[in-house]
Short mmCIF file of C-alpha atoms and ligand atoms in Angstrom, two decimals:
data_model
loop_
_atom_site.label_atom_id
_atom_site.label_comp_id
_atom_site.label_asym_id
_atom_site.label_seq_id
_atom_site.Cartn_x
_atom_site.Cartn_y
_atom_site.Cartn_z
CA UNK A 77 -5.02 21.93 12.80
CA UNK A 78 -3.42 20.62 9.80
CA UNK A 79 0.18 20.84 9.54
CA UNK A 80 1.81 21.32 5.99
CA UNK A 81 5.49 20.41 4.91
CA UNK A 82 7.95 23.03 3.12
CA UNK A 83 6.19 22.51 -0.45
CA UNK A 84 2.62 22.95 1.53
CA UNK A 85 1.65 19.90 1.51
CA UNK A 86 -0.77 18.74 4.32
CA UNK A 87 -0.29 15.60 6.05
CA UNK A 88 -3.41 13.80 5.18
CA UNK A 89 -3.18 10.06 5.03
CA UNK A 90 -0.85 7.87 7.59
CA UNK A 91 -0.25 3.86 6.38
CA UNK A 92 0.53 1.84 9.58
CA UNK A 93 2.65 -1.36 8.72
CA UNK A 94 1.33 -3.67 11.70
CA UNK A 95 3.61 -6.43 10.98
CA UNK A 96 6.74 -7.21 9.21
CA UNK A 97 5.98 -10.62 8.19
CA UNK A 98 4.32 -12.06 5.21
CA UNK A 99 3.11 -15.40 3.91
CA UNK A 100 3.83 -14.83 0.43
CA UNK A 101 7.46 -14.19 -1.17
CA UNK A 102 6.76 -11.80 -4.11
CA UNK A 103 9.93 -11.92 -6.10
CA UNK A 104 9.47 -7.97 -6.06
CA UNK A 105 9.08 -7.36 -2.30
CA UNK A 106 10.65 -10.21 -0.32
CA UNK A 107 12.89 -12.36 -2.24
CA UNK A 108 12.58 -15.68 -0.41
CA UNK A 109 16.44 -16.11 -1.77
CA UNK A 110 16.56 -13.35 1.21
CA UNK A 111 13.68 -13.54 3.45
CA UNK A 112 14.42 -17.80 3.54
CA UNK A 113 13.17 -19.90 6.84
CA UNK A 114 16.03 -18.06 9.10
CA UNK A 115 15.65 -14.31 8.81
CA UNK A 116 15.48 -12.45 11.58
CA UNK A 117 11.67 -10.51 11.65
CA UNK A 118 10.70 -8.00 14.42
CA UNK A 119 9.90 -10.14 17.74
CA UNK A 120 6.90 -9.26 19.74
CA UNK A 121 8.13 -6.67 21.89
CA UNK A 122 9.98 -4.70 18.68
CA UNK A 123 6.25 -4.37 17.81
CA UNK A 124 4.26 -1.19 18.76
CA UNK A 125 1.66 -2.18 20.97
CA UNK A 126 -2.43 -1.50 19.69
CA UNK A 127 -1.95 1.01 22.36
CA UNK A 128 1.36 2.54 21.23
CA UNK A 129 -0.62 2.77 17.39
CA UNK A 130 -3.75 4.33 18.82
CA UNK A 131 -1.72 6.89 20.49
CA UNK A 132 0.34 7.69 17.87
CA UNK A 133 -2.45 7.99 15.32
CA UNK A 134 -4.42 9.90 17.62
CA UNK A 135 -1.44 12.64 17.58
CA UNK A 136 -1.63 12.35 13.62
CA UNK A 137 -5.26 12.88 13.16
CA UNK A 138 -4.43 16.09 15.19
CA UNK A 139 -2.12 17.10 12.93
CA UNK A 140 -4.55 16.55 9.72
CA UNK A 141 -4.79 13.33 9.38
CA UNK A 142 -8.24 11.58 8.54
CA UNK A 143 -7.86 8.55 6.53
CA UNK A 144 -5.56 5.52 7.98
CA UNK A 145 -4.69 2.43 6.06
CA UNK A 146 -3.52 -1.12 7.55
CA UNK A 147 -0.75 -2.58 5.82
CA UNK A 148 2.04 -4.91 6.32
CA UNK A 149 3.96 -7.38 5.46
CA UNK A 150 0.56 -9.41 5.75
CA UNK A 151 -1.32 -7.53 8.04
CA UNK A 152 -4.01 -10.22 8.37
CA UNK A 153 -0.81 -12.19 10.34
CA UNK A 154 -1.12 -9.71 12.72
CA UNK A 155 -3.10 -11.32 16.15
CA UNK A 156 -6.41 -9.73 17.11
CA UNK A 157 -5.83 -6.61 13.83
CA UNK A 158 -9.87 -6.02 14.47
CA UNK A 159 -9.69 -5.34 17.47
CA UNK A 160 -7.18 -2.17 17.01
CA UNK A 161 -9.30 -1.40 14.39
CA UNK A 162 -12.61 -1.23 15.88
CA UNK A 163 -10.28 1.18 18.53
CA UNK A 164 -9.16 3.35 15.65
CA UNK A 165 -12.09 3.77 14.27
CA UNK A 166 -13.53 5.71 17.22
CA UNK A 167 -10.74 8.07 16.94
CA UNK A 168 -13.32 11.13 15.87
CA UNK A 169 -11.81 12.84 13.03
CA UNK A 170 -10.41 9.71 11.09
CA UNK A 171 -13.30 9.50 8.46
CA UNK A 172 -11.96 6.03 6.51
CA UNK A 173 -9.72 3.53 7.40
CA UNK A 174 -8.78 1.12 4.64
CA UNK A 175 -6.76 -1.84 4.67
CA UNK A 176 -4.49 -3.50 1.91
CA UNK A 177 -3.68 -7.22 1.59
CA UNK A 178 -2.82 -10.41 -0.63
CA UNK A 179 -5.89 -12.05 0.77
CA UNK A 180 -5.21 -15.14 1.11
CA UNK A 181 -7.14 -14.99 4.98
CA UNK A 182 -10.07 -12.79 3.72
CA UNK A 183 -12.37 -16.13 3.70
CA UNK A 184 -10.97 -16.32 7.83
CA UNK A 185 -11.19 -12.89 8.43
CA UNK A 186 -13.05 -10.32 6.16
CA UNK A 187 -16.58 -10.10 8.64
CA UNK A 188 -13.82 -9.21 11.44
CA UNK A 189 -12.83 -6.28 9.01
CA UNK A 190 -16.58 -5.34 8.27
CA UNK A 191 -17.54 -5.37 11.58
CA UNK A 192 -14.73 -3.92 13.24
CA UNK A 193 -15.29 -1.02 11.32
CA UNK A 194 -13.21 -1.29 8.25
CA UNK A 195 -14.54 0.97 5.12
CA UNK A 196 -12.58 -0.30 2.05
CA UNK A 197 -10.09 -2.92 0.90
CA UNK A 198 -7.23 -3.22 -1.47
CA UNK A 199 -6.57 -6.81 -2.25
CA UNK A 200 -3.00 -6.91 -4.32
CA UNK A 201 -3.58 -9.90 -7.25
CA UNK A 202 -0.92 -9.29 -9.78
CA UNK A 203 -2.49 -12.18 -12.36
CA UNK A 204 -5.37 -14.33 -12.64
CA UNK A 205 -3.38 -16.95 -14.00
CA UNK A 206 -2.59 -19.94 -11.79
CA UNK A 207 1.11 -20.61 -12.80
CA UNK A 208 1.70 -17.08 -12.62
CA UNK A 209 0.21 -16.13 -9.46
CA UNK A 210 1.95 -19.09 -7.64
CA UNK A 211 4.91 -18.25 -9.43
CA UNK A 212 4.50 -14.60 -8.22
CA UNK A 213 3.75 -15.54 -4.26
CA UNK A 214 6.68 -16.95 -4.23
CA UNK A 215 4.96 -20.22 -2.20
CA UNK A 216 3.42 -21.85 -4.72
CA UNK A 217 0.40 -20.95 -3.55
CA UNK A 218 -3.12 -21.86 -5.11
CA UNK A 219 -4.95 -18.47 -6.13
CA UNK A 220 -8.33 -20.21 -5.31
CA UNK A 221 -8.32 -19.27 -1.34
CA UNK A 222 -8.00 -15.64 -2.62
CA UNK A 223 -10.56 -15.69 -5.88
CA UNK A 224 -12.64 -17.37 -2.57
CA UNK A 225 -11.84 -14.61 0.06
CA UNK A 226 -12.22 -11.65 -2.26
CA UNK A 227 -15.96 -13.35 -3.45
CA UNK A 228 -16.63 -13.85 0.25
CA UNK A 229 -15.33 -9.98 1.05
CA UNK A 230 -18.23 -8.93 -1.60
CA UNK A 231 -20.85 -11.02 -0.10
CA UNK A 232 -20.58 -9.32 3.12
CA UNK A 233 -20.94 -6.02 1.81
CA UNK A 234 -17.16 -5.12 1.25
CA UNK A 235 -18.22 -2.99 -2.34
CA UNK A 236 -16.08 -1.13 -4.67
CA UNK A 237 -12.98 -3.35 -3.67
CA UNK A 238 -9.32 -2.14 -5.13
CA UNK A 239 -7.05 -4.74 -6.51
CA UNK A 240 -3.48 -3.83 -7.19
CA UNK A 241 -1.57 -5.53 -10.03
CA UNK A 242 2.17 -4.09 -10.60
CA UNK A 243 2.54 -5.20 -13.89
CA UNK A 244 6.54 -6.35 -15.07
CA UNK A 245 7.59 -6.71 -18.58
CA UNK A 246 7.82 -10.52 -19.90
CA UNK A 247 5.54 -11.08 -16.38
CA UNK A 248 1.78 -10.57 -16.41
CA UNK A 249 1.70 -7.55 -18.98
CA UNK A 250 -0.15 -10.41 -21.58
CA UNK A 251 -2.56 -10.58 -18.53
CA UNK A 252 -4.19 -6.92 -18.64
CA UNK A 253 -7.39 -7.86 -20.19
CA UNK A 254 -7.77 -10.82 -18.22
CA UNK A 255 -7.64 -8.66 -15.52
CA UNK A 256 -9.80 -5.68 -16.41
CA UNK A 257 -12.30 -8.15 -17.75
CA UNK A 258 -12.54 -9.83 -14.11
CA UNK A 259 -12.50 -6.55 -12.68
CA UNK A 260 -15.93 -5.29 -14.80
CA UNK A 261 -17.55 -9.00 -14.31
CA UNK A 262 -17.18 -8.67 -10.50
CA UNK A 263 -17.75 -4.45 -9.46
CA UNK A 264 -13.46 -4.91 -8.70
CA UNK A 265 -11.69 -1.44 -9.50
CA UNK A 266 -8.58 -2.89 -11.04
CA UNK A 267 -5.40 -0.57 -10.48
CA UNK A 268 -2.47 -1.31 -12.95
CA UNK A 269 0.63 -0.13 -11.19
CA UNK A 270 4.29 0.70 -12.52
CA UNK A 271 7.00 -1.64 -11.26
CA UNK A 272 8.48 0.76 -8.77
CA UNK A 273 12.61 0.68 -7.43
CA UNK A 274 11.58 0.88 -3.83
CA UNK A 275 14.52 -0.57 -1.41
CA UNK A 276 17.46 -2.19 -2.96
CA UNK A 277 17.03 -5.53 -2.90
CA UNK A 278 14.59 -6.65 -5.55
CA UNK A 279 17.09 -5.66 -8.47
CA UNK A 280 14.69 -3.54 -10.21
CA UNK A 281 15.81 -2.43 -13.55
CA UNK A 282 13.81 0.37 -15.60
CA UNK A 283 13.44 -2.64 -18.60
CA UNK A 284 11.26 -4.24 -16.04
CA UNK A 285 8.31 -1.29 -15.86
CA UNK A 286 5.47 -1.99 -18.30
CA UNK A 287 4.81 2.12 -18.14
CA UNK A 288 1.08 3.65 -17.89
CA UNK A 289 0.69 4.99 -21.28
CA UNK A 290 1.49 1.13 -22.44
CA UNK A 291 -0.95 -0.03 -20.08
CA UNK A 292 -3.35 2.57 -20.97
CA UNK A 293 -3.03 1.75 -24.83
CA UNK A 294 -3.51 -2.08 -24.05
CA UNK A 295 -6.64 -1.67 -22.39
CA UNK A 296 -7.89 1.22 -24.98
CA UNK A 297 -7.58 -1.19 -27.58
CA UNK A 298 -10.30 -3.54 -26.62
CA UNK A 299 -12.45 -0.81 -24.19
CA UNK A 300 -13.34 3.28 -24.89
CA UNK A 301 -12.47 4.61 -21.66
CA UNK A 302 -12.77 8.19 -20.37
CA UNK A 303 -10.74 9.74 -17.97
CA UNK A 304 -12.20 10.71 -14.58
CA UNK A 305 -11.68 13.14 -12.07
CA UNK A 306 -9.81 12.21 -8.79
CA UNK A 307 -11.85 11.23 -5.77
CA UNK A 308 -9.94 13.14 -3.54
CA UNK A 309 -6.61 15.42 -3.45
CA UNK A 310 -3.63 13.64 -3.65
CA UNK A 311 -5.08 10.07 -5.15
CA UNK A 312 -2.33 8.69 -6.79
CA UNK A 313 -4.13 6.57 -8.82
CA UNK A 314 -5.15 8.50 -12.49
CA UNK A 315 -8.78 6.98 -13.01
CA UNK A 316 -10.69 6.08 -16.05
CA UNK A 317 -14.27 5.19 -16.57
CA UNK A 318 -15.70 2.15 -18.96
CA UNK A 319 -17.39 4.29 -21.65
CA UNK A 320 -20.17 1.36 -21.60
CA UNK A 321 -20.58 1.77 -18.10
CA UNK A 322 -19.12 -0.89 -16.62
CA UNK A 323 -17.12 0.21 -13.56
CA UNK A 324 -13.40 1.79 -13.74
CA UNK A 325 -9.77 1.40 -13.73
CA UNK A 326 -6.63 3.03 -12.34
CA UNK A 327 -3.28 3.37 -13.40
CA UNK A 328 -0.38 4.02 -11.06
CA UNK A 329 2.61 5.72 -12.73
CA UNK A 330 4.84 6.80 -10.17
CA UNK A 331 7.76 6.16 -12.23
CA UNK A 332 6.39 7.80 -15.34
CA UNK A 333 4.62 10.56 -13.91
CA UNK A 334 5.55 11.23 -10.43
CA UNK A 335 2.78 13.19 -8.32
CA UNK A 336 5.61 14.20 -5.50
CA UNK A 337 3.58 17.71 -5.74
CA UNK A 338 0.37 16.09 -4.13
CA UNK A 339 1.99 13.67 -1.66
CA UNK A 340 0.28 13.76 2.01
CA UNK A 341 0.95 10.37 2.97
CA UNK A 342 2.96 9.57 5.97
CA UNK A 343 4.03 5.80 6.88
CA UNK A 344 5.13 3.77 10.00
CA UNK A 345 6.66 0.96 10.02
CA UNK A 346 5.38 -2.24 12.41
CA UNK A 347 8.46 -1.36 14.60
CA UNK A 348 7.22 2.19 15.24
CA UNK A 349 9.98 4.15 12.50
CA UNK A 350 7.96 7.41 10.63
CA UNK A 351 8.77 7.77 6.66
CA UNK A 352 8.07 10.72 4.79
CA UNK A 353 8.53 8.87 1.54
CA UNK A 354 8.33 5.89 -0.09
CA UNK A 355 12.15 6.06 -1.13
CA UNK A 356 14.03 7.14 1.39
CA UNK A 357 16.07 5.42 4.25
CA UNK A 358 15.64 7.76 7.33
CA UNK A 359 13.55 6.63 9.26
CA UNK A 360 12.03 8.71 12.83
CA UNK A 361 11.71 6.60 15.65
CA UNK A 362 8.85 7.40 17.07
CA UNK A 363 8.72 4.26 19.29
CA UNK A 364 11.94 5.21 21.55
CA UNK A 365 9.86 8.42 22.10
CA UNK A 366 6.34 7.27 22.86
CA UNK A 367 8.06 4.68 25.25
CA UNK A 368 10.11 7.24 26.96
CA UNK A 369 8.66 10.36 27.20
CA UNK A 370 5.09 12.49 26.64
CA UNK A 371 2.74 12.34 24.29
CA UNK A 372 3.35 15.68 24.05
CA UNK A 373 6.60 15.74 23.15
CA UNK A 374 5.95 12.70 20.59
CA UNK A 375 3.43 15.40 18.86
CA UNK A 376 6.04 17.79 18.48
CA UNK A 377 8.16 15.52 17.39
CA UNK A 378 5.91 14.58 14.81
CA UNK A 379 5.03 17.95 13.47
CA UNK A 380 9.47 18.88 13.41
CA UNK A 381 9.30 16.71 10.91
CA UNK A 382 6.30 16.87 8.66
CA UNK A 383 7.21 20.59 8.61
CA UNK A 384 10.22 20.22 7.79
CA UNK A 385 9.88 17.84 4.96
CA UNK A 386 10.83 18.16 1.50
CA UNK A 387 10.70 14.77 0.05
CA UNK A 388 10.24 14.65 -3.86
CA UNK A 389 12.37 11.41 -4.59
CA UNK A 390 10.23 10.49 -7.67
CA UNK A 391 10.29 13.70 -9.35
CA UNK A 392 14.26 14.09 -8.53
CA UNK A 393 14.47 10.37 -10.15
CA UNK A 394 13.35 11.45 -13.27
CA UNK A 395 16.41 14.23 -12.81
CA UNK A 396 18.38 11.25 -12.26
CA UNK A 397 19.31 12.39 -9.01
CA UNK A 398 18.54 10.12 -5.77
CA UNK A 399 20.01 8.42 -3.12
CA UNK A 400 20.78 4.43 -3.34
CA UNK A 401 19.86 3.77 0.15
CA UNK A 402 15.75 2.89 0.54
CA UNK A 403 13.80 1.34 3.09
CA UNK A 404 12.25 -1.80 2.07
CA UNK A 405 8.51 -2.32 0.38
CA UNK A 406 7.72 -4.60 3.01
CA UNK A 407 8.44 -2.63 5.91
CA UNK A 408 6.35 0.44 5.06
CA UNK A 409 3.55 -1.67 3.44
CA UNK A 410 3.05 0.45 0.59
N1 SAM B 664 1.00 -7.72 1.84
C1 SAM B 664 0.02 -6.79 1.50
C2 SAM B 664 -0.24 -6.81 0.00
O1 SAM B 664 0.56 -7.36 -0.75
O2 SAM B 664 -1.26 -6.25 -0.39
C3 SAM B 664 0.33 -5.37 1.94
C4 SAM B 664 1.74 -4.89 1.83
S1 SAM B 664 2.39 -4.75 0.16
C5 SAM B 664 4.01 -4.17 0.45
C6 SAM B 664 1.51 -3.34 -0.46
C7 SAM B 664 1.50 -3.14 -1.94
O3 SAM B 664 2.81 -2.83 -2.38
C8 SAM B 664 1.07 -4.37 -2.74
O4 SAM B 664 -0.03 -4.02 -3.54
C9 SAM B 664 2.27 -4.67 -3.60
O5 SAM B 664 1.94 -5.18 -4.85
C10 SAM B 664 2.95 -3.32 -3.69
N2 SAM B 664 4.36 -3.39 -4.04
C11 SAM B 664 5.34 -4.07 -3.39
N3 SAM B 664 6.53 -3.88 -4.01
C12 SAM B 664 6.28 -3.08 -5.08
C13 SAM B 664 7.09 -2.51 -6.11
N4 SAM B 664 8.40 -2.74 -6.17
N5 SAM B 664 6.50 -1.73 -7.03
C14 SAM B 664 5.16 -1.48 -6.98
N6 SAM B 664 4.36 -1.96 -6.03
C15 SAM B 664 4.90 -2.76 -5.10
FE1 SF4 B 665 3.97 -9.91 1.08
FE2 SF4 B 665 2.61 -7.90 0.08
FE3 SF4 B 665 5.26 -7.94 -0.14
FE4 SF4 B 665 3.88 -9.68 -1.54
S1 SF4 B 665 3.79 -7.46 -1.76
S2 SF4 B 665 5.69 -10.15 -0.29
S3 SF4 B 665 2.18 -10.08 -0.22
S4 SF4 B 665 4.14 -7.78 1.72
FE1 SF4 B 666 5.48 10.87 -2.01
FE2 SF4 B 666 8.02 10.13 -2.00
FE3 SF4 B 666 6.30 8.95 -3.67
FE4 SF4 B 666 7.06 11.49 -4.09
S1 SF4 B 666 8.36 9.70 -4.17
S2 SF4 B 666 4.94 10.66 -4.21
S3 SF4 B 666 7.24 12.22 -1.98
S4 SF4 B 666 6.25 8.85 -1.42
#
């Protein structure tokens, strides 16, 4: 069975925030003015359990749902993460389970991905340069251990590896053809992403967005590039093949171009809360429910809401009309 929502849109792909913690401090996710050495994460408990996420994804591949993606905060902090995974993957009609993160662990942890059972990674890398990108972790971190982990991911048979890079005005925008040059040179497909204004606290301002047809004419200066077909229904990213053969891009512009129409992702957050949408600040609590009554009635719960969903904040922002309230980047992972 797959469920739609009230503009037909099937619930397809469910992001599962395992953690709310991070080791980085991107200026644009987790201020570390905010998120300094005494804020208050989820403890262990406020967690779902592996077993509270199987269940619950069970229910959603019911539903429709057949591709799952690990996020976070970091979700390579998260203790034991293959071993749910190698649990979700025998879940019979999820067909790919993906997994984004800064990888700064991958050189600890990518064979646990491979072999638990993980089929693709997203690695976020917003510059190449080493000022910037320590600048940008907001740690001061070296971007060796992640050129390192992301070689290593390769090496083990990790191919066609995503790497997100939001790109901010007066930021890394000089940095595009740094990037999509280290993205043909290593089989990466680079995805150029609009600065989005997801929660509240990053200050996001709409002088900040470097917008996709900037991006696009940046990269089309230097490279011929012809535009591809999506992969699949509802890909957000718009995707464009090297002309000389060499691999592909993507360009993110939910700002610019908002693809509400084709949305089918759902998201939890580590502490068990369902969003519809990147942008909103209602969150479901599915944890209460799984801990105190049937699975069942969690399933129904679960379908109430897809079905009765009618999310479109991106296309209503471009109205100019949306709420203030959001949930944070780092709780819903992306
Ligand atoms: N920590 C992991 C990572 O950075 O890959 C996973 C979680 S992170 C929230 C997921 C993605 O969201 C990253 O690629 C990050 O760059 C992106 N992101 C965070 N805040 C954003 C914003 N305001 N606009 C666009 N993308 C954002
Ligand atoms: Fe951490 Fe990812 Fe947010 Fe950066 S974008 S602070 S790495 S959760
Ligand atoms: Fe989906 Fe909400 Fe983004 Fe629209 S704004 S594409 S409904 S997450």
């Amino acid at each position: 069975m797959v469920i739609k929502d009230k503009f037909n849109r099937p619930i397809k792909d469910l992001r599962i925030s395992v953690i709310d913690r991070c080791n980085f401090r991107c200026p644009y996710c987790m201020p570390k003015e905010i998120y300094g050495e005494r804020y208050q994460f989820l403890k262990n408990d406020q967690l779902l359990s592996f077993d509270e996420i199987i269940t619950i994804s069970e229910i959603f591949s019911k539903l429709g749902v057949e591709k799952l993606r690990i996020t976070g905060g970091e979700p390579l902090l998260r203790k034991d993460l293959s071993l749910l995974i190698k649990d979700l993957k025998s879940i019979k009609s999820i067909k790919e389970i993906a997994l984004t993160t800064n990888g700064f662990f991958l050189n600890k942890y990518a064979l646990d991905l491979k072999q638990s059972g993980v089929d693709r990674l997203t690695v976020s890398l917003d510059s190449l340069n080493p000022e910037t990108y320590k600048k940008l972790n907001g740690q001061n971190l070296d971007i060796e251990k992640t050129l390192e982990g992301l070689k290593f991911a390769n090496s083990i048979g990790f191919e066609n590896i995503k790497i997100n890079c939001v790109v901010m005005k007066g930021v890394n925008e000089k940095q595009i053809i740094d990037l999509v040059n280290f993205g043909r040179e290593n089989n990466l497909i680079i995805r150029f992403i609009e600065y989005m204004d997801v929660g509240t606290i990053n200050g996001w301002k709409s002088d900040d967005v470097v917008y996709a047809e900037d991006i696009l004419r940046i990269i089309e200066k230097k490279y011929e590039l012809e535009a591809v077909d999506p992969n699949y229904f509802g890909e957000v990213a718009t995707r464009y093949k090297f002309i000389d053969g060499m691999g592909e891009i993507g360009i993110i512009s939910s700002v610019s171009k908002p693809f509400c129409a084709d949305c089918t992702r759902a998201r939890i957050t580590a502490d068990g809360n369902l969003y519809t949408c990147l942008f909103t600040n209602k969150g479901h609590d599915l944890k209460s429910v799984i801990r105190e009554q049937s699975s069942k009635h969690l399933e129904d719960f679960i379908k109430n809401i897809w079905i009765n969903r009618s999310d479109q904040y991106s296309q209503l922002r471009a109205l100019g009309k949306t709420d203030k309230e959001k949930v944070e980047m780092y709780k819903i992972g992306g």
